[in-house]
PDB file of C-alpha atoms and ligand atoms in Angstrom:
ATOM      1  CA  UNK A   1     -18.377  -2.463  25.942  1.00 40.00           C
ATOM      2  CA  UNK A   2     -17.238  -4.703  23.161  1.00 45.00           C
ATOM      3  CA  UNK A   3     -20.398  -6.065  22.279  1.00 49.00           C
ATOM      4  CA  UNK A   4     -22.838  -3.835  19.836  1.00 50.00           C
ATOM      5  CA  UNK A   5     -19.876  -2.133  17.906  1.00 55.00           C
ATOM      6  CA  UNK A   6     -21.413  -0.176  15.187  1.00 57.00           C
ATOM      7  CA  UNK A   7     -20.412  -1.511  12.076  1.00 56.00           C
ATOM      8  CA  UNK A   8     -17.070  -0.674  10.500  1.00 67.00           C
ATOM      9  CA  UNK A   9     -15.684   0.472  13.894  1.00 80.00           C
ATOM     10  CA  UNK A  10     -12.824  -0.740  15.774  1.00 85.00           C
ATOM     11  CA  UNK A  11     -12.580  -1.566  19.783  1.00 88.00           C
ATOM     12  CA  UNK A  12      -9.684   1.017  21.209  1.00 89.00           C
ATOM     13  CA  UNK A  13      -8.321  -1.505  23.301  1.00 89.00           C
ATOM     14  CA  UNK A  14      -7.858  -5.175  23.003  1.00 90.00           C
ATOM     15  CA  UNK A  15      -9.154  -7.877  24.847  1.00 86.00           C
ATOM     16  CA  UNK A  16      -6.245  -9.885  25.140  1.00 89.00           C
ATOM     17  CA  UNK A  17      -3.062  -8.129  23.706  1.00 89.00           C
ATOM     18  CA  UNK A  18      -0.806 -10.861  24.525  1.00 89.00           C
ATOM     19  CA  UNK A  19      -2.547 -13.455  22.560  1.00 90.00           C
ATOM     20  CA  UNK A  20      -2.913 -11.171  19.656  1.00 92.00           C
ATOM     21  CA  UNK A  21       0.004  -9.668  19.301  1.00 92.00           C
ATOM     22  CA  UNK A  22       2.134 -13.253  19.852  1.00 91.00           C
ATOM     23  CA  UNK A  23      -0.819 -14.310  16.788  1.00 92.00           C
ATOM     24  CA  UNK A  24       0.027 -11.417  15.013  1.00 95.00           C
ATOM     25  CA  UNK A  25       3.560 -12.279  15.166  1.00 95.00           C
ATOM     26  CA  UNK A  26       3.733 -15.727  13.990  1.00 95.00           C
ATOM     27  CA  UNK A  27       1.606 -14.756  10.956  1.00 96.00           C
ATOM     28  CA  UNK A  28       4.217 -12.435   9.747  1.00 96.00           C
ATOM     29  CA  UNK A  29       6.776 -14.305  10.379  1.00 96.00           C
ATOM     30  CA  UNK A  30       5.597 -17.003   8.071  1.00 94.00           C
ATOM     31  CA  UNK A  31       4.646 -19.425  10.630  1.00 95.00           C
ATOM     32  CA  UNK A  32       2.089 -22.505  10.239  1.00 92.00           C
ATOM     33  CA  UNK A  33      -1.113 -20.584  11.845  1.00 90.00           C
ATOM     34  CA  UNK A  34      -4.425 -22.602  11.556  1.00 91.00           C
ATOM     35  CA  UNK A  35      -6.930 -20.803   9.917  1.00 91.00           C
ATOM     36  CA  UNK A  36      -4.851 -17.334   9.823  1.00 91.00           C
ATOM     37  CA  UNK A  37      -6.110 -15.682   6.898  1.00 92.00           C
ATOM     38  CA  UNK A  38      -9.429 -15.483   8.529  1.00 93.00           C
ATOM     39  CA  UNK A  39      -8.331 -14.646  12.016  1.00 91.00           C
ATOM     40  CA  UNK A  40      -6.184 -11.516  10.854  1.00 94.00           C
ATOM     41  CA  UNK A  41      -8.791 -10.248   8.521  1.00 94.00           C
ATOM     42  CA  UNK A  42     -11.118 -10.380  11.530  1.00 92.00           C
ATOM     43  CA  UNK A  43      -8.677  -8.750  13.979  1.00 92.00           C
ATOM     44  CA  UNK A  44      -7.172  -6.013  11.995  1.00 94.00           C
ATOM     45  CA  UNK A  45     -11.055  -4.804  11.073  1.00 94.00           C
ATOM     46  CA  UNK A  46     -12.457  -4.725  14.471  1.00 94.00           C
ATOM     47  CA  UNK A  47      -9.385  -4.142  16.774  1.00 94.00           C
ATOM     48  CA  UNK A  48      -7.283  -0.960  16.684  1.00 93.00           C
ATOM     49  CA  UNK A  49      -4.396  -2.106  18.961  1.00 92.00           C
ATOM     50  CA  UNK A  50      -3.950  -5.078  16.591  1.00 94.00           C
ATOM     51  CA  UNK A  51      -4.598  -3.283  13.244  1.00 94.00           C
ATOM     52  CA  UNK A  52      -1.473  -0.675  14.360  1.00 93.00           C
ATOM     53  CA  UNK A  53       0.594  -3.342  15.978  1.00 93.00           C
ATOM     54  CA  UNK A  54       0.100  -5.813  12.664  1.00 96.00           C
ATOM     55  CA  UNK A  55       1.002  -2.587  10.466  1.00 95.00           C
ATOM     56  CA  UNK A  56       4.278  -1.490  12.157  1.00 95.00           C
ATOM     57  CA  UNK A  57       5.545  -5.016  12.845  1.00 96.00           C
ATOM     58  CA  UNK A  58       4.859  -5.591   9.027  1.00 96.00           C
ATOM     59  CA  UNK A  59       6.814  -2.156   8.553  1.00 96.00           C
ATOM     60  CA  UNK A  60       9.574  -3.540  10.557  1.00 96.00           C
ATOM     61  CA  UNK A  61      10.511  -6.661   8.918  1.00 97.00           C
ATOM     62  CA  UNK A  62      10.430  -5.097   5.125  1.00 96.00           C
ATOM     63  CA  UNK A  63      12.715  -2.347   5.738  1.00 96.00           C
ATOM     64  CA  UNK A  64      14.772  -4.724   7.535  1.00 96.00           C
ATOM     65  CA  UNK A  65      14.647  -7.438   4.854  1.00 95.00           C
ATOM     66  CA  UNK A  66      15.148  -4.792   1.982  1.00 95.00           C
ATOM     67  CA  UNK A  67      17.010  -1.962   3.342  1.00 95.00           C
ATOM     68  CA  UNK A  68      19.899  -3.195   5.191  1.00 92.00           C
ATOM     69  CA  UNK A  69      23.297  -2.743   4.330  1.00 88.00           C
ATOM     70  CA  UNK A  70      24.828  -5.899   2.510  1.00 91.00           C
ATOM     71  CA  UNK A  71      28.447  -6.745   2.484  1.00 93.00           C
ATOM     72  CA  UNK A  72      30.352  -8.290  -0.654  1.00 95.00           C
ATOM     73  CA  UNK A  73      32.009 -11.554  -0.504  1.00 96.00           C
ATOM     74  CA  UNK A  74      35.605 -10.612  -0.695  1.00 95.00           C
ATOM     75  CA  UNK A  75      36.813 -12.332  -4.222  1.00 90.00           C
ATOM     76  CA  UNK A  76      39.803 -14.282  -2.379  1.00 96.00           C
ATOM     77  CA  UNK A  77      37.598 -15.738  -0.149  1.00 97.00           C
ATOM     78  CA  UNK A  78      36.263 -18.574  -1.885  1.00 96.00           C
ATOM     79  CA  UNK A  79      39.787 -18.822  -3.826  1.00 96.00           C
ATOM     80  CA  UNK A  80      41.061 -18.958  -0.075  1.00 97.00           C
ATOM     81  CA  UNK A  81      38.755 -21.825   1.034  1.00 97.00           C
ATOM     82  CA  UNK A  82      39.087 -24.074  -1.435  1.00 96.00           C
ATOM     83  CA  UNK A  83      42.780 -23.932  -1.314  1.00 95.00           C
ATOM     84  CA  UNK A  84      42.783 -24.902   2.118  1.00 95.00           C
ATOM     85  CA  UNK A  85      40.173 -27.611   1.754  1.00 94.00           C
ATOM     86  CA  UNK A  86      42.959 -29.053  -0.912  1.00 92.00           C
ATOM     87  CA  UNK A  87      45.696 -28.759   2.057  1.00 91.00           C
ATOM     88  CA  UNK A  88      43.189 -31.144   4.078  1.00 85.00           C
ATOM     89  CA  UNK A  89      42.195 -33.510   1.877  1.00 79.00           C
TER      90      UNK A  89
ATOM     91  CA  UNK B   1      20.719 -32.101  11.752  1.00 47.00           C
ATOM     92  CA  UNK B   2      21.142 -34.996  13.265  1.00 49.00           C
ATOM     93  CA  UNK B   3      25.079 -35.848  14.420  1.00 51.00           C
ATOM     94  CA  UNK B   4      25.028 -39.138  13.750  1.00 54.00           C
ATOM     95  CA  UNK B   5      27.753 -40.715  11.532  1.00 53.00           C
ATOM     96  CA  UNK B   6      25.972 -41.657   8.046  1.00 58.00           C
ATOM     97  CA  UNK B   7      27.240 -43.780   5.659  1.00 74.00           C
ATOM     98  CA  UNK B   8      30.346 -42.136   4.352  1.00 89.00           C
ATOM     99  CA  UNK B   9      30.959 -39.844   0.652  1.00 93.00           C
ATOM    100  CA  UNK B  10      33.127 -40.747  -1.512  1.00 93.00           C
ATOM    101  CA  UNK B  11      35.515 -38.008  -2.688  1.00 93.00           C
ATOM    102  CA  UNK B  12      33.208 -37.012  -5.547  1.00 94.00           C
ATOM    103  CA  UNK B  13      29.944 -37.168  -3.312  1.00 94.00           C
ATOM    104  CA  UNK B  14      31.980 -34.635  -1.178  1.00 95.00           C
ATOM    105  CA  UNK B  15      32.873 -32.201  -3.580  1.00 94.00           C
ATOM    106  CA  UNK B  16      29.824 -32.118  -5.283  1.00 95.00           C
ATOM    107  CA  UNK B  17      27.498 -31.619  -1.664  1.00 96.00           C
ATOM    108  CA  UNK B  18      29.946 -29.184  -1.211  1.00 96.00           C
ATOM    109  CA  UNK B  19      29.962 -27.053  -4.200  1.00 96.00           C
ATOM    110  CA  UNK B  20      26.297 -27.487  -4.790  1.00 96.00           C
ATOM    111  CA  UNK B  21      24.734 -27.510  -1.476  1.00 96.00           C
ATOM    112  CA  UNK B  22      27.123 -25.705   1.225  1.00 97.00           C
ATOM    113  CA  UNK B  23      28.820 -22.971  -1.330  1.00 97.00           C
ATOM    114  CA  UNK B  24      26.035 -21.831  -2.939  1.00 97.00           C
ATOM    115  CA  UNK B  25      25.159 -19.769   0.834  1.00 98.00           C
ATOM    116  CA  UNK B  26      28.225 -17.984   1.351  1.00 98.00           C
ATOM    117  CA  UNK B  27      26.928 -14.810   0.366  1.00 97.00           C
ATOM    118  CA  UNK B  28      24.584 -15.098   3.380  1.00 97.00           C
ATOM    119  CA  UNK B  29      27.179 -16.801   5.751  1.00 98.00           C
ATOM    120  CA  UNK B  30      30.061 -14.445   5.038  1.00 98.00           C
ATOM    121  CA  UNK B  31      26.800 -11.525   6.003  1.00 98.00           C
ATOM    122  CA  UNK B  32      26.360 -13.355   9.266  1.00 98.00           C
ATOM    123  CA  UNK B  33      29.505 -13.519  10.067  1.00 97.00           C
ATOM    124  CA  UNK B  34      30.537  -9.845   9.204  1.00 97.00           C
ATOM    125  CA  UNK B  35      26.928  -8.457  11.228  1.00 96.00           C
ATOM    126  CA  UNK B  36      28.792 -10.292  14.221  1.00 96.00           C
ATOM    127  CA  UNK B  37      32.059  -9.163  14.088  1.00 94.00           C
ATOM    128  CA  UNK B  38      31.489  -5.816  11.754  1.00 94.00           C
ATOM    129  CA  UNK B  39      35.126  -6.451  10.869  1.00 94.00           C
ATOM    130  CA  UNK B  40      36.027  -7.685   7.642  1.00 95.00           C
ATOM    131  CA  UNK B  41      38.889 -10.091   8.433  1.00 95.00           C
ATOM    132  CA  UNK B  42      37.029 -11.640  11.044  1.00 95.00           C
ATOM    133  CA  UNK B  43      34.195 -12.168   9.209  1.00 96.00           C
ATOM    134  CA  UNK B  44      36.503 -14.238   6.538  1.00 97.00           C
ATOM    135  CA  UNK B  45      37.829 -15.670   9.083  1.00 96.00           C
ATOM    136  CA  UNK B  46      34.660 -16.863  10.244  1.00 96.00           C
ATOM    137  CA  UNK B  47      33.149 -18.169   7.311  1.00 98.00           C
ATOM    138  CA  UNK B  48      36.395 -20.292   5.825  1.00 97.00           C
ATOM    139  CA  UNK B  49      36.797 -21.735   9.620  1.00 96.00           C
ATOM    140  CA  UNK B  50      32.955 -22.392   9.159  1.00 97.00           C
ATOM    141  CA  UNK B  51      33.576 -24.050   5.579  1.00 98.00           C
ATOM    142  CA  UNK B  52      36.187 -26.071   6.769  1.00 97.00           C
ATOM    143  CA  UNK B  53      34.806 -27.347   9.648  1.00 97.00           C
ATOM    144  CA  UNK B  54      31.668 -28.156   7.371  1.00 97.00           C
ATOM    145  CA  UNK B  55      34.097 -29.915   4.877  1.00 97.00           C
ATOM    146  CA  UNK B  56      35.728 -32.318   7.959  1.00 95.00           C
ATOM    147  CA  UNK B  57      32.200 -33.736   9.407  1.00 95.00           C
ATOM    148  CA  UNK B  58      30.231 -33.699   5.828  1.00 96.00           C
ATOM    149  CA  UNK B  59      29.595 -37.269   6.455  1.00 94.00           C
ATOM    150  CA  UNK B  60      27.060 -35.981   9.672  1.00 94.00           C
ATOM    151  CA  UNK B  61      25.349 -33.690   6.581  1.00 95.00           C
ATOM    152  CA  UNK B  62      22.337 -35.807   5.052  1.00 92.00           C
ATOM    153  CA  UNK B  63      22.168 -34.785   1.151  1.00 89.00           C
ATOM    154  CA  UNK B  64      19.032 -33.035   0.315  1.00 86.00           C
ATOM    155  CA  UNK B  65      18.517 -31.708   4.105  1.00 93.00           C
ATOM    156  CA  UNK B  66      18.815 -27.849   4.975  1.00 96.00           C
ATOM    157  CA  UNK B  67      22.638 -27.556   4.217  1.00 98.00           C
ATOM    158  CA  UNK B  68      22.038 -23.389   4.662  1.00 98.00           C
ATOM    159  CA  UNK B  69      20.358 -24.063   8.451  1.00 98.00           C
ATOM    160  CA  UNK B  70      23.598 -26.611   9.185  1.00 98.00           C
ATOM    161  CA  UNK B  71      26.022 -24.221   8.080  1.00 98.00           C
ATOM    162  CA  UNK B  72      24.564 -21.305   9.890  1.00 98.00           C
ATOM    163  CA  UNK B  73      24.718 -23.152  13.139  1.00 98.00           C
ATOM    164  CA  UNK B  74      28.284 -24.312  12.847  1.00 97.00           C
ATOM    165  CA  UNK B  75      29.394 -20.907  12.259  1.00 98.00           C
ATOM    166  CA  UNK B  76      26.956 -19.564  15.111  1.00 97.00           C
ATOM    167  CA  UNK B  77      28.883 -21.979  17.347  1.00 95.00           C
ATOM    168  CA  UNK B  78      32.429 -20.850  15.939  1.00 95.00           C
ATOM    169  CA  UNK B  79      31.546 -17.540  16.757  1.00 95.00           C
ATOM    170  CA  UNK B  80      30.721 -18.502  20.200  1.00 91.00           C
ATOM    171  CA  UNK B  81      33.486 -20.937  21.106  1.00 88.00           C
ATOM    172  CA  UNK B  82      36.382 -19.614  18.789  1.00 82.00           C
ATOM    173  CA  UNK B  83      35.846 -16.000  17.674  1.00 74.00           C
ATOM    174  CA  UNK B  84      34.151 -14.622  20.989  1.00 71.00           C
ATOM    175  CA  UNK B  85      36.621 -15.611  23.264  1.00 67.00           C
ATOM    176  CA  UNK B  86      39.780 -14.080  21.575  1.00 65.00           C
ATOM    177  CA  UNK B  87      37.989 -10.984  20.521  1.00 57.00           C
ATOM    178  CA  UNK B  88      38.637  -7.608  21.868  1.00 52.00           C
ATOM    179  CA  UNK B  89      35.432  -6.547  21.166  1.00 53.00           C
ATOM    180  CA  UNK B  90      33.624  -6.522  24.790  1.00 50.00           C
ATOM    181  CA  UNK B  91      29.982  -7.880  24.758  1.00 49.00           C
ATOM    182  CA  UNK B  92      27.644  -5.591  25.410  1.00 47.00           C
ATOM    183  CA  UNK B  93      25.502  -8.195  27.165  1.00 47.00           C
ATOM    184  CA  UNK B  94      26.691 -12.256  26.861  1.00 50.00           C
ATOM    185  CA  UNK B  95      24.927 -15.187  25.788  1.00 50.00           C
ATOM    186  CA  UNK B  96      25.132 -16.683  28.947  1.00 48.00           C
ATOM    187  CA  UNK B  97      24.134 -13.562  30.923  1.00 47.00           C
ATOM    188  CA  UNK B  98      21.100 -13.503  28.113  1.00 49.00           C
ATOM    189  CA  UNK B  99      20.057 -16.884  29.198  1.00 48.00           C
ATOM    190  CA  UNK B 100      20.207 -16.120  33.278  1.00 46.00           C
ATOM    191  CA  UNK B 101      18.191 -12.961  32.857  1.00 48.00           C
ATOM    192  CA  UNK B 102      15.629 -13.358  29.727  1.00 50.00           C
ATOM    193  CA  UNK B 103      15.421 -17.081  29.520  1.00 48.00           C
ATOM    194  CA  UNK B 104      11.842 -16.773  30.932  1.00 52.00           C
ATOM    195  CA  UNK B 105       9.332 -17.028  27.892  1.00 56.00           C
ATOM    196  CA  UNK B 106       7.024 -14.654  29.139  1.00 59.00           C
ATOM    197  CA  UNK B 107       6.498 -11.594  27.666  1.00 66.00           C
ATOM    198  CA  UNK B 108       5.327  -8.164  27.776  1.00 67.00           C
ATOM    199  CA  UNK B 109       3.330  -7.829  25.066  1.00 70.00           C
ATOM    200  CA  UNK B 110       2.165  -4.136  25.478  1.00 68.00           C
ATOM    201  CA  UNK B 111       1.526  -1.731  23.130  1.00 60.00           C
ATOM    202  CA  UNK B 112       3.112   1.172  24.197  1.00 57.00           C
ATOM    203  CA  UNK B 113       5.015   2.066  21.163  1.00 59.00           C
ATOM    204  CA  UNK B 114       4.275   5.375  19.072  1.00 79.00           C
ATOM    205  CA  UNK B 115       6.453   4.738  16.222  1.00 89.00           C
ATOM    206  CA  UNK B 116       5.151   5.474  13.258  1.00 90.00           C
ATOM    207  CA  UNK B 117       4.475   3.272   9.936  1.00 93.00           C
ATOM    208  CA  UNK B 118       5.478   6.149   7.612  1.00 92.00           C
ATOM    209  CA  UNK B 119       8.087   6.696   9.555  1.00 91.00           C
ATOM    210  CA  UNK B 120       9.750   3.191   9.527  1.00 93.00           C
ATOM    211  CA  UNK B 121       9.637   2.943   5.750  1.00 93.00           C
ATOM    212  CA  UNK B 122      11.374   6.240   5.598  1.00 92.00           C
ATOM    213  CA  UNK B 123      14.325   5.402   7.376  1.00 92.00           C
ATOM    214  CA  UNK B 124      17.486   5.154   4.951  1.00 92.00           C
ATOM    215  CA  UNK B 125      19.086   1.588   5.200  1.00 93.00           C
ATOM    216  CA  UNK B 126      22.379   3.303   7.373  1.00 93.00           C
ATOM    217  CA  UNK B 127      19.535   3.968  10.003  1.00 94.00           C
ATOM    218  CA  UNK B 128      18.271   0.612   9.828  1.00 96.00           C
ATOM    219  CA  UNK B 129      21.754  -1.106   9.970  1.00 95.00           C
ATOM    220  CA  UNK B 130      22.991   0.921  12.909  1.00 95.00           C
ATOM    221  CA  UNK B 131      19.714   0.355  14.826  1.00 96.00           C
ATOM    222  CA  UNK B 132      19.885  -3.456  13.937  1.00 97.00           C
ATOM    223  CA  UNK B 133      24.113  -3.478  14.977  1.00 96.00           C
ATOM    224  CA  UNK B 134      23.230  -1.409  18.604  1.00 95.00           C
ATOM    225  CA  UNK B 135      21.532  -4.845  19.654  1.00 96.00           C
ATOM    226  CA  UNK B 136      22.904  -7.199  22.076  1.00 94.00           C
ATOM    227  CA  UNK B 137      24.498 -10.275  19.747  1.00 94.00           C
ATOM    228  CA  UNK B 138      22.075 -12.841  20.757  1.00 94.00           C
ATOM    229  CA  UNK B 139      18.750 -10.218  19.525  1.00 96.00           C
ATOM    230  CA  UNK B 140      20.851  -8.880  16.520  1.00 97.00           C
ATOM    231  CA  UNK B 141      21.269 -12.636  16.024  1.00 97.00           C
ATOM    232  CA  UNK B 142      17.629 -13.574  16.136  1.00 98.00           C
ATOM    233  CA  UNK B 143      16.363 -10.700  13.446  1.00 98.00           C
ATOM    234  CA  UNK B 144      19.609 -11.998  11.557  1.00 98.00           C
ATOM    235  CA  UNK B 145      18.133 -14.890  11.298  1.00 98.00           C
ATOM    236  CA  UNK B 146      14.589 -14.539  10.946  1.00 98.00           C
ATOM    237  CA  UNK B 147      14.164 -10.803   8.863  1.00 97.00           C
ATOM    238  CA  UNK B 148      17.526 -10.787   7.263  1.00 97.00           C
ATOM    239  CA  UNK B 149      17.566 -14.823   5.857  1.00 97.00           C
ATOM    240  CA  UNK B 150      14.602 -15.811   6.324  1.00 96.00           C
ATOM    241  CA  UNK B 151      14.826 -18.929   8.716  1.00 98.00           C
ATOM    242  CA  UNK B 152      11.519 -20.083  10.596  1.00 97.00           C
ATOM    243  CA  UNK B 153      11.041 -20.639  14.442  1.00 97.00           C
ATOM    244  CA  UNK B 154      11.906 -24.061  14.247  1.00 97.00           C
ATOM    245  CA  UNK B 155      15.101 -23.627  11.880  1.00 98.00           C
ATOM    246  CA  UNK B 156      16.334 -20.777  14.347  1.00 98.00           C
ATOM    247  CA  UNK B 157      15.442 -23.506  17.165  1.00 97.00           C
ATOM    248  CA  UNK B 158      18.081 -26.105  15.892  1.00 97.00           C
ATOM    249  CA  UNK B 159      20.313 -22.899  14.877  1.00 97.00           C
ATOM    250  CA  UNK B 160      20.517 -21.519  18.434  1.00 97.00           C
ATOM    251  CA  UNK B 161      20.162 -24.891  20.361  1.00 96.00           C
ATOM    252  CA  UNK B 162      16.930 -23.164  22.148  1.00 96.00           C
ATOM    253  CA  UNK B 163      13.488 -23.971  22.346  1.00 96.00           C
ATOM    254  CA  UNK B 164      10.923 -22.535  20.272  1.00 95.00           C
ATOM    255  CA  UNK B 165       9.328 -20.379  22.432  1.00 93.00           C
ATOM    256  CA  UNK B 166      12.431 -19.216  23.424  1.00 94.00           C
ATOM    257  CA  UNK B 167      12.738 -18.119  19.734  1.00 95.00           C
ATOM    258  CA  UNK B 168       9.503 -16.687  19.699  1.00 93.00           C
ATOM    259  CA  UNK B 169      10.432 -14.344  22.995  1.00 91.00           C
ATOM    260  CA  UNK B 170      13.857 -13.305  21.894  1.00 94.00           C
ATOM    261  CA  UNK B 171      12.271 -12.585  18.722  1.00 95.00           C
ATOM    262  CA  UNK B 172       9.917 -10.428  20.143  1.00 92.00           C
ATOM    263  CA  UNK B 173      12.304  -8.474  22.837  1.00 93.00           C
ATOM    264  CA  UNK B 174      14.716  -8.006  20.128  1.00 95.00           C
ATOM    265  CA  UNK B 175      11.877  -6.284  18.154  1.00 94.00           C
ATOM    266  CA  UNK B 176      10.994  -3.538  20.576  1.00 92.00           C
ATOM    267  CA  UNK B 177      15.152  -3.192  21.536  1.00 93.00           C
ATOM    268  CA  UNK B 178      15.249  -2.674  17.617  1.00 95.00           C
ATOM    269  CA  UNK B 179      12.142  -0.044  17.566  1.00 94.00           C
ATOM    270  CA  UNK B 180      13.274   1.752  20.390  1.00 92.00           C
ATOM    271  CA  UNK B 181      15.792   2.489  18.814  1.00 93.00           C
ATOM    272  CA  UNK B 182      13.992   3.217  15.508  1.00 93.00           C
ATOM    273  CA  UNK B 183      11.862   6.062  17.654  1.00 91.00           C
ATOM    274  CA  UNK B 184      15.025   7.598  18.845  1.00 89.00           C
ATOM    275  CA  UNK B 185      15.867   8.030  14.985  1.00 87.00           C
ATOM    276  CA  UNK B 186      12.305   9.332  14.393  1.00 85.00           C
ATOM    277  CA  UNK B 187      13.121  11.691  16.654  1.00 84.00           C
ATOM    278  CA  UNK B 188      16.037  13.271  15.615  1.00 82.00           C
ATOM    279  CA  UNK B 189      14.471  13.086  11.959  1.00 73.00           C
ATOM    280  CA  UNK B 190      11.754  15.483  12.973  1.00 72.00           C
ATOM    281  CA  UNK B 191       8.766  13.055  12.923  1.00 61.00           C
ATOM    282  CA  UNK B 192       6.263  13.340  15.135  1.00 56.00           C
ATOM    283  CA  UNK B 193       5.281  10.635  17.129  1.00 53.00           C
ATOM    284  CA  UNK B 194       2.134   9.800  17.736  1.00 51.00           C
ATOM    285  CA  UNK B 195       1.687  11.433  20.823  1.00 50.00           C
ATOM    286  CA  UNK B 196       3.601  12.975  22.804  1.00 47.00           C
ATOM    287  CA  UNK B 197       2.602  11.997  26.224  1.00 43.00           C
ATOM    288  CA  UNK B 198       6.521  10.895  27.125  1.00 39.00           C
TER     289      UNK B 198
HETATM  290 ZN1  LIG C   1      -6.676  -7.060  19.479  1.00 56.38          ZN
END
């Protein structure tokens, strides 16, 4: 079934999800994969599950890197920690 | 990360590792701390007990190591041993409980999600923050760590006292916690999910 793909099609399921996805993962995360660039270009153009799963994990980590809510240091707080770091020195 | 006593700073060496190398994070600490205790006097609480506590055993910091992975794990540790056990706050699940049930690194990797891409980047950053803050601490803690600063697998190792793969499966869980929840906001938005077969 997965052999003899016409070109520019992609498999509807995947032959080892597990594998891929973990792959998939580590890649986005910024981890140390051998030869990656070539393995994900090769995945996300012939396999469906892994082109979708690669997209919405991607999807994932950018809102949460750019869209969540970040606090202000109080101002006293530094003021407040050096202080006491005087009191223990 | 090593604990082992180096040789000693003087006074000067101290202040300057500490005003160049452990203050210039507390903009990130005093965000960890306040995601884990999403109370503002806690979270200063946090963060100077951290910064103290990094001040006393600056001799175990080596100069020119990862002073923001160091400080991260002492504070993850005050949180556990200090903050946790005097809050009020009951824990949805604990670490330890985390540990007995999901300490096994296998994992389901299915696909079985029909969240959309479109709709993901559409959610406002409220939906994103509440879905992140519904997780169990030790997930929350994980994306925290890895989404939210940055840290690799092997930084959030030495952070979390875990193995890697550990990281890599609590990583993953605490993904599909965070887009189930995600889907459940989809919902209410109006989006259609993929299909509907649920
Ligand atoms: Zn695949």
């Amino acid at each position: 079934m997965e052999e003899n793909l016409p070109m520019g099609e992609k498999k509807l399921s995947c032959a080892d999800v597990s594998k891929c996805f973990q792959l998939l993962e580590s890649i986005l995360d910024g981890e140390n994969v051998p030869n990656s660039q070539a393995m994900l270009q090769e995945k996300l153009a012939k396999c469906e599950p892994c082109f979708k799963h690669f997209h919405l994990e991607q999807a994932i980590r950018e809102v949460l890197k750019n869209k969540c809510t970040k606090h202000c240091v109080p101002n006293e707080l530094i003021a407040n920690i050096r202080e006491k770091i005087q009191e223990i020195k | 990360m090593s604990e082992v006593q180096r040789k000693k700073y003087s006074e000067q060496e101290k202040n300057h590792v500490f005003d160049k190398e452990f203050m210039p994070h507390i903009d990130s600490m005093y965000n960890f701390a306040f995601r884990l205790t999403f109370d503002e006097d806690d979270a200063k609480d946090l963060v100077q007990d951290t910064y103290l506590k990094a001040y006393r055993f600056i001799n175990s910091f080596e100069q020119g190591t990862n002073a923001k992975a160091w400080l991260f794990r002492i504070l993850k540790n005050s949180f556990i041993n200090d903050y946790r056990r005097k809050s009020k706050q009951p824990a949805k699940v604990d670490y330890q409980e985390v540990e007995t049930y999901y300490n096994s690194d296998d994992v389901d990797y299915t696909s079985t999600t029909d969240l959309r891409v479109d709709a993901v980047k559409d959610m406002l950053g409220d939906e994103i923050s509440n879905a992140l803050n519904s997780l169990a601490v030790d997930f929350r803690t994980v994306i925290i760590l890895a989404d939210l600063e940055g840290f690799t697998y092997e930084e959030m190792a030495k952070i979390l006292d875990i193995p890697i793969g550990t990281v890599r499966s609590r990583l993953h869980r605490a993904r599909n916690l965070l887009k189930d929840q995600l889907r459940s906001y989809a919902k209410t938005m109006g989006y259609n999910t993929e299909d509907e077969e649920e």
